[in-house]
Amino acid sequence: MTSVYFRPNRVGKALVAAGKRLRRESPTYGTWWLRYRDEAGRKVRESCEARMEAEAERLVHEKAMRAERVRAGLEKMPVPPITCAELLEKYMAASQHLASIKPMQSQLRRWVGPHFGKKLVTQVTPADCEALLQKSRDAGQAATTTRVLYIRARLVFEYACKKLLVIEKNPWASVSHPPLPRRAVKVLRPEQIGALLAAAGPWRPLLLVAILTGLRRGELAALRWEDIDWSAGANGVIHVRRSWGRDTTKGGKERLVPVHPQLRPELEAYRRNAGATEGLVFPSTRTGGMRYATWPVTALLRNIAARAGVNLPEGFTFHGLRKQFGSLVHQATGDLVTTQRLLGHANPQITAAVYLATDVGHLEQQMGKVRLTVGAADEHVANTWATFQGESPAVHEAKALQIQGLPAMPATISADADSRWCRTQSSAWPRGLPGIPHALGRSGLDRPPHPERSRMERPALPHPRHSNDSSPLALAPNVLCPLHVRAPPAGVSASGDPSWKSASLAFGAALRCRARALVATRRAWR
């Protein structure tokens, strides 16, 4: 339902008060107003800049038709364009719940905001995105920092695409991920771990908990004695619920980590010495409260390593103890899913790619199972005739096919003696030999051929469903096998003596007879 009406201004009202006729003309004597239903189906009243009634009616019909098309899904709802600066403010306001909000805000305001400025979001191109990454590289930032910048900037424009609906396609989708070299995960050897624990002094419980639970730095700082259920399981269970001052972990979910048998006596002794039954497990030594996010545990680890005389791997940080835990669990169990759940990762791919060290001992064990067969390559030569010089062609053919892993079967070259030879060899095969199905005698192979039947003549074949035989390859009794095999070559017995040579040839001929008869049956009923 659409309509228009005219609302007079002071001049128009003066004309009406003077008893004169009101001229409905905008903007001299008033304003035209429109009434229609918007995209959500709500009644809308709004003014327009139409001068006369015809123009106002045209505008209201256009707005009503556009709203109708949007409700029907034929068009998208028009959204007013916004600038990149406005987009950043909206995204950061909607991302306050994220665990990494502070470093994200710092990077977005320092790099993304100044780069795009007040440019409209709809005008941002993939080339502008590439220029931002190149600016980060030119500033000397590490490849990891540039990759994080790419991920965060892409999330900002993904928010504009899927939440605000101001753009149809994310321009960052056409920009490839910055390459990040994958280095091998570096872990400590058992003797190095023992030396670190021996030289840790009062920090021994901290290192031991980090190595045997895999907790993150913020999770260690927020760990409370109430989070440890000593009655659960064999040695207790740690409920990892929070990180730093947040009520959730980095992954946004709680996880359970069983207490290791070697860890429980250490924790109980540490609790008795601290005289605490509740509160933080590792509080600040100055204030007794929560430690700051700048807790220098990596510097602490390196000082302990220097006192112990342990050379840490290059680039090894306190977070490496978490990777040490993941590698120990996976090497002991071989269960990737269990390792992922203990570490609290979203999927096993992250665990396998970033947190597991290469188990050289396992690789050596598996490589020890490899055995090189000497001379195997000499037996299979390109020209098999050279290997069997002096033997008959049939014997050579059988051996050559056996080397290739195929059953020994004669070729189809004869025309007259084929069926007779096939019948002779199949009858010569003794029934009841192990490995040879007795059903071979049910296909008509041991029946004599028809004396007047031509080679090219196709026999009348009954429908398979009318056969009384339950075998899937069974044929009617009067069906001859349409196989034409050559007569036994010289040197191969064709009598009733079931020697291996004649028996193998007979068995191959029988199989081929049955296969070709089945093909002929299927073709006859197509």
Short mmCIF file of C-alpha atoms in Angstrom, two decimals:
data_model
loop_
_atom_site.label_atom_id
_atom_site.label_comp_id
_atom_site.label_asym_id
_atom_site.label_seq_id
_atom_site.Cartn_x
_atom_site.Cartn_y
_atom_site.Cartn_z
CA MET A 1 0.00 0.00 0.00
CA THR A 2 1.49 3.32 -1.10
CA SER A 3 0.23 6.89 -0.94
CA VAL A 4 1.44 10.47 -0.98
CA TYR A 5 0.16 13.57 0.77
CA PHE A 6 1.10 17.24 0.93
CA ARG A 7 1.95 19.01 4.19
CA PRO A 8 1.83 22.83 3.86
CA ASN A 9 4.37 25.16 5.43
CA ARG A 10 3.76 28.66 6.82
CA VAL A 11 3.11 30.17 3.42
CA GLY A 12 0.68 27.43 2.51
CA LYS A 13 -1.11 27.70 5.83
CA ALA A 14 -1.42 31.48 5.32
CA LEU A 15 -3.08 30.90 1.95
CA VAL A 16 -5.52 28.47 3.50
CA ALA A 17 -6.27 30.88 6.35
CA ALA A 18 -6.93 33.68 3.82
CA GLY A 19 -9.48 31.46 2.08
CA LYS A 20 -7.41 31.03 -1.02
CA ARG A 21 -6.78 27.82 -2.87
CA LEU A 22 -3.61 25.98 -1.76
CA ARG A 23 -1.15 25.23 -4.51
CA ARG A 24 0.44 21.87 -3.70
CA GLU A 25 3.89 22.72 -4.93
CA SER A 26 7.12 21.96 -3.06
CA PRO A 27 9.05 23.63 -1.58
CA THR A 28 7.22 26.96 -1.94
CA TYR A 29 4.02 26.00 -0.17
CA GLY A 30 4.99 22.79 1.65
CA THR A 31 6.51 19.29 1.33
CA TRP A 32 5.41 16.03 -0.24
CA TRP A 33 5.41 12.98 2.07
CA LEU A 34 5.50 9.32 1.11
CA ARG A 35 3.85 6.30 2.79
CA TYR A 36 4.94 2.72 1.98
CA ARG A 37 6.32 -0.48 3.54
CA ASP A 38 10.08 -0.86 3.79
CA GLU A 39 12.28 -3.96 3.38
CA ALA A 40 11.26 -5.30 6.80
CA GLY A 41 7.55 -4.81 6.10
CA ARG A 42 7.21 -1.80 8.44
CA LYS A 43 5.11 1.24 7.54
CA VAL A 44 7.32 4.19 6.69
CA ARG A 45 6.52 7.88 6.39
CA GLU A 46 9.20 10.12 4.98
CA SER A 47 9.50 13.41 3.15
CA CYS A 48 10.90 13.73 -0.33
CA GLU A 49 12.20 16.42 -2.63
CA ALA A 50 9.49 15.96 -5.27
CA ARG A 51 8.07 19.21 -6.63
CA MET A 52 4.68 18.01 -7.83
CA GLU A 53 2.36 15.14 -6.99
CA ALA A 54 3.23 13.05 -10.08
CA GLU A 55 6.90 13.06 -9.15
CA ALA A 56 6.12 12.10 -5.55
CA GLU A 57 3.96 9.17 -6.71
CA ARG A 58 6.79 7.97 -8.95
CA LEU A 59 9.24 8.08 -6.03
CA VAL A 60 6.94 6.19 -3.64
CA HIS A 61 6.29 3.47 -6.22
CA GLU A 62 10.04 3.04 -6.82
CA LYS A 63 10.75 2.73 -3.10
CA ALA A 64 7.92 0.27 -2.59
CA MET A 65 9.02 -1.88 -5.53
CA ARG A 66 12.63 -1.94 -4.33
CA ALA A 67 11.53 -2.97 -0.84
CA GLU A 68 9.34 -5.71 -2.33
CA ARG A 69 12.25 -7.09 -4.34
CA VAL A 70 14.46 -7.11 -1.26
CA ARG A 71 11.83 -9.00 0.74
CA ALA A 72 11.55 -11.52 -2.11
CA GLY A 73 15.31 -12.04 -2.17
CA LEU A 74 15.79 -10.62 -5.64
CA GLU A 75 17.94 -7.74 -4.44
CA LYS A 76 20.18 -7.07 -1.47
CA MET A 77 19.29 -4.49 1.11
CA PRO A 78 21.06 -1.23 0.31
CA VAL A 79 23.62 -0.31 2.96
CA PRO A 80 25.19 3.13 3.17
CA PRO A 81 28.95 2.97 2.54
CA ILE A 82 31.34 3.57 5.45
CA THR A 83 34.99 4.49 5.65
CA CYS A 84 37.77 2.16 6.77
CA ALA A 85 38.25 4.22 9.93
CA GLU A 86 34.60 3.69 10.87
CA LEU A 87 34.94 -0.01 10.07
CA LEU A 88 37.90 -0.36 12.45
CA GLU A 89 35.99 1.28 15.29
CA LYS A 90 32.99 -0.97 14.74
CA TYR A 91 35.14 -4.11 14.59
CA MET A 92 37.13 -3.31 17.73
CA ALA A 93 33.93 -2.50 19.61
CA ALA A 94 32.52 -5.90 18.63
CA SER A 95 35.75 -7.76 19.52
CA GLN A 96 36.13 -6.78 23.16
CA HIS A 97 35.50 -10.38 24.24
CA LEU A 98 38.54 -11.74 22.41
CA ALA A 99 41.55 -12.82 24.44
CA SER A 100 44.00 -11.03 22.12
CA ILE A 101 42.11 -7.73 22.01
CA LYS A 102 44.97 -5.55 23.30
CA PRO A 103 47.72 -6.60 20.86
CA MET A 104 45.14 -6.67 18.08
CA GLN A 105 44.00 -3.11 18.75
CA SER A 106 47.60 -1.93 18.86
CA GLN A 107 48.44 -3.47 15.50
CA LEU A 108 45.24 -2.33 13.79
CA ARG A 109 45.60 1.27 14.96
CA ARG A 110 49.27 1.41 14.03
CA TRP A 111 49.15 -0.26 10.62
CA VAL A 112 45.67 -0.81 9.21
CA GLY A 113 44.11 2.51 10.29
CA PRO A 114 46.77 4.86 8.88
CA HIS A 115 47.16 2.80 5.69
CA PHE A 116 43.51 2.84 4.59
CA GLY A 117 42.49 6.06 6.36
CA LYS A 118 39.11 7.50 5.36
CA LYS A 119 38.93 5.51 2.17
CA LEU A 120 35.55 3.90 1.55
CA VAL A 121 35.44 0.19 2.28
CA THR A 122 33.91 -0.44 -1.14
CA GLN A 123 36.93 1.16 -2.81
CA VAL A 124 39.59 -1.04 -1.18
CA THR A 125 41.28 -3.33 -3.71
CA PRO A 126 43.60 -6.35 -3.31
CA ALA A 127 46.45 -4.14 -4.49
CA ASP A 128 45.90 -1.89 -1.45
CA CYS A 129 46.09 -4.95 0.80
CA GLU A 130 49.34 -6.10 -0.84
CA ALA A 131 50.77 -2.62 -0.31
CA LEU A 132 50.08 -2.90 3.43
CA LEU A 133 51.98 -6.20 3.67
CA GLN A 134 54.87 -4.79 1.66
CA LYS A 135 55.01 -1.79 3.96
CA SER A 136 55.32 -4.18 6.91
CA ARG A 137 58.18 -6.04 5.22
CA ASP A 138 59.98 -2.82 4.33
CA ALA A 139 59.79 -1.78 7.98
CA GLY A 140 61.85 -4.84 8.87
CA GLN A 141 59.13 -6.75 10.70
CA ALA A 142 59.48 -10.49 11.07
CA ALA A 143 57.63 -12.87 8.78
CA THR A 144 55.48 -14.01 11.71
CA THR A 145 54.43 -10.42 12.48
CA THR A 146 53.53 -9.80 8.84
CA ARG A 147 51.45 -12.96 8.79
CA VAL A 148 49.58 -11.93 11.95
CA LEU A 149 48.91 -8.53 10.35
CA TYR A 150 47.46 -10.29 7.31
CA ILE A 151 45.18 -12.45 9.47
CA ARG A 152 43.88 -9.54 11.54
CA ALA A 153 43.31 -7.22 8.60
CA ARG A 154 41.46 -9.98 6.78
CA LEU A 155 39.21 -10.52 9.80
CA VAL A 156 38.34 -6.81 9.83
CA PHE A 157 37.12 -6.86 6.23
CA GLU A 158 35.45 -10.23 6.77
CA TYR A 159 33.41 -8.50 9.47
CA ALA A 160 32.43 -5.82 6.96
CA CYS A 161 31.43 -8.48 4.44
CA LYS A 162 29.47 -10.91 6.63
CA LYS A 163 28.22 -8.77 9.50
CA LEU A 164 27.82 -5.23 8.21
CA LEU A 165 27.06 -6.30 4.61
CA VAL A 166 28.74 -3.22 3.18
CA ILE A 167 30.82 -5.21 0.67
CA GLU A 168 30.07 -8.35 -1.29
CA LYS A 169 33.59 -9.81 -1.39
CA ASN A 170 36.52 -9.50 0.98
CA PRO A 171 39.45 -7.92 -0.90
CA TRP A 172 41.87 -9.90 1.29
CA ALA A 173 40.48 -13.14 -0.15
CA SER A 174 42.49 -12.49 -3.32
CA VAL A 175 45.73 -11.97 -1.37
CA SER A 176 47.82 -15.06 -0.66
CA HIS A 177 49.07 -15.85 2.83
CA PRO A 178 52.53 -14.45 3.52
CA PRO A 179 54.99 -17.37 3.46
CA LEU A 180 56.13 -18.55 6.84
CA PRO A 181 59.06 -20.98 7.03
CA ARG A 182 58.27 -24.10 9.04
CA ARG A 183 61.17 -24.95 11.28
CA ALA A 184 61.58 -28.22 13.13
CA VAL A 185 60.26 -28.21 16.68
CA LYS A 186 63.17 -28.06 19.13
CA VAL A 187 62.89 -29.86 22.45
CA LEU A 188 65.23 -30.64 25.29
CA ARG A 189 66.93 -33.94 25.97
CA PRO A 190 66.14 -35.82 29.21
CA GLU A 191 69.53 -35.00 30.72
CA GLN A 192 68.99 -31.29 29.96
CA ILE A 193 65.59 -31.34 31.68
CA GLY A 194 67.14 -33.00 34.73
CA ALA A 195 69.90 -30.38 34.90
CA LEU A 196 67.35 -27.53 34.63
CA LEU A 197 65.20 -28.94 37.43
CA ALA A 198 68.24 -29.45 39.64
CA ALA A 199 69.34 -25.82 39.18
CA ALA A 200 65.87 -24.25 39.28
CA GLY A 201 65.77 -23.79 43.07
CA PRO A 202 62.46 -22.19 44.14
CA TRP A 203 61.27 -22.21 40.52
CA ARG A 204 61.41 -26.00 40.28
CA PRO A 205 57.61 -26.43 40.76
CA LEU A 206 56.93 -23.91 38.01
CA LEU A 207 59.16 -25.70 35.49
CA LEU A 208 57.85 -29.11 36.51
CA VAL A 209 54.21 -28.04 36.11
CA ALA A 210 54.99 -26.49 32.71
CA ILE A 211 56.75 -29.64 31.47
CA LEU A 212 54.23 -32.18 32.83
CA THR A 213 50.97 -30.30 32.10
CA GLY A 214 51.66 -28.16 29.02
CA LEU A 215 49.87 -25.12 30.47
CA ARG A 216 50.35 -21.77 28.78
CA ARG A 217 52.05 -18.88 30.51
CA GLY A 218 48.77 -17.10 31.26
CA GLU A 219 47.17 -20.34 32.45
CA LEU A 220 50.04 -20.89 34.89
CA ALA A 221 49.68 -17.34 36.20
CA ALA A 222 45.90 -17.79 36.71
CA LEU A 223 46.08 -21.34 38.14
CA ARG A 224 44.50 -21.62 41.60
CA TRP A 225 44.66 -24.35 44.19
CA GLU A 226 40.89 -24.70 43.92
CA ASP A 227 41.33 -25.75 40.28
CA ILE A 228 43.15 -28.94 41.33
CA ASP A 229 40.82 -31.80 42.25
CA TRP A 230 43.01 -34.13 44.30
CA SER A 231 40.27 -36.75 44.65
CA ALA A 232 39.69 -37.23 40.91
CA GLY A 233 41.57 -39.94 39.07
CA ALA A 234 44.60 -41.71 40.44
CA ASN A 235 46.66 -38.59 41.24
CA GLY A 236 44.23 -35.71 40.73
CA VAL A 237 43.01 -33.57 37.86
CA ILE A 238 43.77 -29.95 36.99
CA HIS A 239 40.81 -27.92 35.67
CA VAL A 240 42.28 -25.32 33.31
CA ARG A 241 39.56 -22.64 33.38
CA ARG A 242 41.16 -19.21 32.98
CA SER A 243 44.14 -17.31 31.58
CA TRP A 244 45.56 -14.16 33.13
CA GLY A 245 42.64 -12.03 34.34
CA ARG A 246 40.08 -13.55 31.94
CA ASP A 247 37.48 -16.08 32.94
CA THR A 248 38.27 -18.29 29.95
CA THR A 249 41.35 -19.75 28.34
CA LYS A 250 42.76 -18.79 24.98
CA GLY A 251 40.55 -21.37 23.29
CA GLY A 252 37.48 -20.18 25.19
CA LYS A 253 36.80 -23.55 26.82
CA GLU A 254 37.80 -25.49 29.92
CA ARG A 255 39.96 -28.59 29.65
CA LEU A 256 41.12 -31.28 32.04
CA VAL A 257 44.76 -32.30 32.52
CA PRO A 258 45.49 -35.29 34.80
CA VAL A 259 48.21 -34.79 37.40
CA HIS A 260 51.32 -36.81 36.56
CA PRO A 261 52.46 -39.29 39.24
CA GLN A 262 55.81 -37.48 39.52
CA LEU A 263 54.09 -34.10 39.79
CA ARG A 264 51.73 -34.76 42.71
CA PRO A 265 54.37 -35.13 45.50
CA GLU A 266 56.15 -32.04 44.17
CA LEU A 267 52.93 -29.99 44.27
CA GLU A 268 51.96 -31.23 47.71
CA ALA A 269 55.40 -30.33 49.11
CA TYR A 270 55.23 -26.91 47.43
CA ARG A 271 51.77 -26.27 48.94
CA ARG A 272 52.93 -27.25 52.43
CA ASN A 273 55.94 -24.94 52.20
CA ALA A 274 53.76 -22.07 50.94
CA GLY A 275 51.15 -22.73 53.64
CA ALA A 276 48.29 -22.10 51.23
CA THR A 277 45.15 -24.09 50.56
CA GLU A 278 43.51 -21.61 48.21
CA GLY A 279 44.45 -18.71 45.99
CA LEU A 280 46.97 -18.54 43.19
CA VAL A 281 49.48 -21.35 42.83
CA PHE A 282 52.20 -19.04 41.44
CA PRO A 283 51.38 -15.56 42.82
CA SER A 284 53.51 -12.48 42.46
CA THR A 285 56.37 -12.42 44.97
CA ARG A 286 55.84 -8.69 45.58
CA THR A 287 52.09 -8.19 45.78
CA GLY A 288 50.86 -11.76 46.18
CA GLY A 289 48.30 -11.18 43.43
CA MET A 290 48.07 -11.98 39.75
CA ARG A 291 51.26 -11.58 37.75
CA TYR A 292 51.32 -9.17 34.82
CA ALA A 293 51.15 -10.28 31.21
CA THR A 294 54.79 -9.18 30.86
CA TRP A 295 55.93 -11.93 33.25
CA PRO A 296 59.51 -12.61 31.97
CA VAL A 297 59.48 -16.39 32.26
CA THR A 298 61.69 -16.83 29.18
CA ALA A 299 64.44 -14.75 30.78
CA LEU A 300 63.95 -16.78 33.96
CA LEU A 301 64.38 -20.03 32.02
CA ARG A 302 67.54 -18.80 30.34
CA ASN A 303 69.06 -17.73 33.68
CA ILE A 304 68.36 -21.19 35.11
CA ALA A 305 69.94 -22.79 32.02
CA ALA A 306 73.03 -20.61 32.43
CA ARG A 307 73.41 -21.73 36.07
CA ALA A 308 72.93 -25.36 35.07
CA GLY A 309 75.36 -25.14 32.16
CA VAL A 310 72.68 -26.20 29.67
CA ASN A 311 72.85 -24.85 26.13
CA LEU A 312 69.26 -24.22 25.11
CA PRO A 313 68.40 -24.65 21.40
CA GLU A 314 68.43 -21.48 19.36
CA GLY A 315 65.21 -19.54 19.81
CA PHE A 316 63.99 -21.76 22.67
CA THR A 317 61.51 -19.91 24.91
CA PHE A 318 59.35 -20.79 27.89
CA HIS A 319 56.60 -21.74 25.44
CA GLY A 320 58.96 -24.48 24.26
CA LEU A 321 58.20 -26.35 27.49
CA ARG A 322 54.60 -26.64 26.28
CA LYS A 323 55.86 -28.17 23.02
CA GLN A 324 58.11 -30.41 25.12
CA PHE A 325 55.01 -31.74 26.90
CA GLY A 326 53.17 -32.37 23.64
CA SER A 327 56.14 -34.20 22.15
CA LEU A 328 56.57 -36.37 25.26
CA VAL A 329 52.89 -37.35 25.28
CA HIS A 330 52.81 -38.17 21.58
CA GLN A 331 56.05 -40.17 21.68
CA ALA A 332 54.79 -42.18 24.66
CA THR A 333 51.26 -42.84 23.38
CA GLY A 334 51.26 -42.23 19.62
CA ASP A 335 47.75 -40.76 20.06
CA LEU A 336 47.48 -37.42 18.29
CA VAL A 337 43.91 -36.71 19.45
CA THR A 338 44.83 -37.22 23.11
CA THR A 339 47.79 -34.87 22.70
CA GLN A 340 45.52 -32.27 21.09
CA ARG A 341 42.96 -32.46 23.90
CA LEU A 342 45.61 -32.14 26.61
CA LEU A 343 47.09 -29.08 24.90
CA GLY A 344 43.67 -27.53 24.26
CA HIS A 345 44.01 -27.03 20.53
CA ALA A 346 41.04 -26.60 18.21
CA ASN A 347 42.11 -29.39 15.82
CA PRO A 348 44.88 -32.01 15.59
CA GLN A 349 46.44 -30.32 12.55
CA ILE A 350 47.80 -27.49 14.71
CA THR A 351 49.23 -29.99 17.17
CA ALA A 352 50.94 -32.07 14.49
CA ALA A 353 52.33 -29.12 12.52
CA VAL A 354 53.56 -26.82 15.31
CA TYR A 355 53.90 -28.68 18.60
CA LEU A 356 55.38 -32.12 17.90
CA ALA A 357 59.09 -32.74 17.57
CA THR A 358 60.46 -35.37 15.23
CA ASP A 359 60.99 -38.67 17.02
CA VAL A 360 64.31 -39.77 15.54
CA GLY A 361 64.35 -42.98 17.55
CA HIS A 362 61.00 -44.03 16.14
CA LEU A 363 62.15 -43.25 12.60
CA GLU A 364 65.29 -45.31 13.11
CA GLN A 365 63.21 -48.20 14.43
CA GLN A 366 60.93 -48.13 11.42
CA MET A 367 63.85 -47.83 9.01
CA GLY A 368 65.40 -50.88 10.64
CA LYS A 369 62.48 -52.94 9.36
CA VAL A 370 63.45 -52.27 5.74
CA ARG A 371 65.24 -55.19 4.09
CA LEU A 372 66.92 -55.04 0.69
CA THR A 373 66.47 -58.27 -1.33
CA VAL A 374 69.70 -58.85 -3.24
CA GLY A 375 69.27 -60.09 -6.81
CA ALA A 376 65.55 -59.42 -7.08
CA ALA A 377 66.08 -56.96 -9.85
CA ASP A 378 68.11 -59.44 -11.90
CA GLU A 379 65.31 -61.98 -12.11
CA HIS A 380 62.87 -59.66 -13.88
CA VAL A 381 64.51 -58.63 -17.11
CA ALA A 382 63.00 -56.91 -20.11
CA ASN A 383 63.54 -59.85 -22.49
CA THR A 384 62.32 -62.95 -20.71
CA TRP A 385 63.26 -65.17 -23.65
CA ALA A 386 66.91 -64.57 -22.81
CA THR A 387 66.36 -65.97 -19.35
CA PHE A 388 64.79 -69.24 -20.54
CA GLN A 389 66.91 -70.19 -23.53
CA GLY A 390 66.64 -73.82 -24.50
CA GLU A 391 63.17 -74.32 -23.06
CA SER A 392 60.02 -75.02 -25.00
CA PRO A 393 57.75 -72.01 -25.77
CA ALA A 394 54.96 -73.29 -23.52
CA VAL A 395 57.26 -73.76 -20.52
CA HIS A 396 58.81 -70.38 -21.13
CA GLU A 397 55.37 -68.76 -21.38
CA ALA A 398 54.24 -70.30 -18.11
CA LYS A 399 57.37 -69.16 -16.26
CA ALA A 400 57.27 -65.69 -17.74
CA LEU A 401 53.67 -65.18 -16.64
CA GLN A 402 54.44 -66.49 -13.17
CA ILE A 403 57.24 -63.95 -12.80
CA GLN A 404 54.78 -61.18 -13.73
CA GLY A 405 52.31 -62.40 -11.09
CA LEU A 406 49.76 -63.71 -13.64
CA PRO A 407 48.24 -67.19 -13.95
CA ALA A 408 49.68 -69.29 -16.75
CA MET A 409 47.19 -69.30 -19.63
CA PRO A 410 47.65 -70.37 -23.27
CA ALA A 411 47.05 -67.95 -26.12
CA THR A 412 44.05 -68.12 -28.49
CA ILE A 413 45.43 -68.87 -31.94
CA SER A 414 44.01 -72.21 -33.15
CA ALA A 415 40.76 -72.85 -34.99
CA ASP A 416 40.22 -76.61 -35.28
CA ALA A 417 41.94 -78.43 -32.47
CA ASP A 418 41.03 -75.84 -29.88
CA SER A 419 37.85 -77.32 -28.39
CA ARG A 420 39.19 -80.87 -28.54
CA TRP A 421 42.38 -79.88 -26.76
CA CYS A 422 40.48 -77.88 -24.17
CA ARG A 423 38.20 -80.88 -23.51
CA THR A 424 41.18 -83.26 -23.33
CA GLN A 425 43.13 -81.08 -20.89
CA SER A 426 40.13 -80.34 -18.67
CA SER A 427 39.28 -84.04 -18.45
CA ALA A 428 42.92 -84.79 -17.71
CA TRP A 429 42.78 -82.51 -14.64
CA PRO A 430 42.17 -84.74 -11.61
CA ARG A 431 39.16 -83.75 -9.56
CA GLY A 432 39.61 -83.04 -5.89
CA LEU A 433 43.02 -81.35 -6.11
CA PRO A 434 43.40 -78.69 -3.42
CA GLY A 435 42.74 -75.12 -4.57
CA ILE A 436 40.87 -76.12 -7.74
CA PRO A 437 37.07 -75.61 -7.56
CA HIS A 438 35.08 -78.67 -8.49
CA ALA A 439 32.49 -76.41 -10.15
CA LEU A 440 34.75 -76.25 -13.21
CA GLY A 441 33.22 -79.49 -14.40
CA ARG A 442 29.71 -77.99 -14.35
CA SER A 443 30.19 -75.54 -17.19
CA GLY A 444 30.19 -78.07 -19.99
CA LEU A 445 33.94 -78.10 -20.51
CA ASP A 446 34.15 -81.91 -20.37
CA ARG A 447 31.33 -82.41 -22.91
CA PRO A 448 32.32 -83.25 -26.49
CA PRO A 449 31.71 -80.51 -29.08
CA HIS A 450 28.92 -80.80 -31.60
CA PRO A 451 30.36 -82.41 -34.77
CA GLU A 452 28.59 -80.03 -37.16
CA ARG A 453 28.97 -76.83 -35.17
CA SER A 454 30.94 -74.12 -36.87
CA ARG A 455 33.42 -71.92 -35.09
CA MET A 456 31.57 -68.73 -36.05
CA GLU A 457 28.13 -70.13 -35.20
CA ARG A 458 26.59 -68.65 -32.07
CA PRO A 459 24.74 -71.27 -29.98
CA ALA A 460 21.25 -70.66 -28.70
CA LEU A 461 21.69 -69.54 -25.10
CA PRO A 462 19.00 -69.89 -22.47
CA HIS A 463 18.26 -67.06 -20.05
CA PRO A 464 20.47 -67.33 -16.95
CA ARG A 465 17.49 -67.22 -14.61
CA HIS A 466 16.08 -70.40 -16.24
CA SER A 467 19.20 -72.38 -15.46
CA ASN A 468 19.00 -74.99 -12.75
CA ASP A 469 22.59 -74.39 -11.71
CA SER A 470 23.14 -72.21 -8.66
CA SER A 471 26.66 -71.14 -9.69
CA PRO A 472 26.83 -67.54 -10.93
CA LEU A 473 28.98 -68.67 -13.85
CA ALA A 474 27.00 -71.80 -14.71
CA LEU A 475 25.84 -72.31 -18.30
CA ALA A 476 23.30 -74.59 -19.96
CA PRO A 477 24.50 -78.17 -20.70
CA ASN A 478 24.33 -77.72 -24.47
CA VAL A 479 26.42 -74.55 -24.52
CA LEU A 480 29.91 -75.01 -25.89
CA CYS A 481 32.74 -72.93 -24.63
CA PRO A 482 33.57 -70.40 -27.40
CA LEU A 483 37.26 -70.54 -26.58
CA HIS A 484 39.77 -71.43 -29.26
CA VAL A 485 43.12 -72.41 -27.85
CA ARG A 486 46.07 -73.86 -29.59
CA ALA A 487 46.93 -77.52 -29.38
CA PRO A 488 49.56 -78.53 -26.84
CA PRO A 489 52.98 -77.56 -28.16
CA ALA A 490 55.76 -80.04 -28.42
CA GLY A 491 57.21 -81.06 -25.13
CA VAL A 492 54.00 -80.63 -23.16
CA SER A 493 51.95 -83.74 -22.38
CA ALA A 494 48.33 -83.72 -23.50
CA SER A 495 47.55 -87.25 -22.25
CA GLY A 496 45.87 -88.21 -19.04
CA ASP A 497 49.10 -87.73 -17.07
CA PRO A 498 48.37 -84.70 -14.83
CA SER A 499 51.87 -83.33 -14.79
CA TRP A 500 52.33 -79.75 -13.61
CA LYS A 501 52.90 -78.36 -17.10
CA SER A 502 49.84 -79.93 -18.69
CA ALA A 503 47.71 -79.34 -15.59
CA SER A 504 48.54 -75.64 -15.44
CA LEU A 505 47.74 -75.19 -19.10
CA ALA A 506 44.49 -77.10 -18.71
CA PHE A 507 43.44 -75.03 -15.72
CA GLY A 508 44.16 -71.78 -17.57
CA ALA A 509 42.20 -73.02 -20.59
CA ALA A 510 39.26 -73.96 -18.38
CA LEU A 511 39.12 -70.52 -16.79
CA ARG A 512 39.25 -68.78 -20.13
CA CYS A 513 36.51 -71.06 -21.53
CA ARG A 514 34.21 -70.21 -18.68
CA ALA A 515 34.91 -66.46 -18.92
CA ARG A 516 34.25 -66.31 -22.66
CA ALA A 517 31.10 -68.36 -22.34
CA LEU A 518 29.79 -65.92 -19.76
CA VAL A 519 30.58 -62.97 -22.03
CA ALA A 520 28.73 -64.66 -24.90
CA THR A 521 25.73 -65.27 -22.65
CA ARG A 522 25.55 -61.64 -21.60
CA ARG A 523 25.90 -60.37 -25.17
CA ALA A 524 23.10 -62.68 -26.35
CA TRP A 525 20.67 -61.12 -23.87
CA ARG A 526 21.55 -57.47 -24.42
#
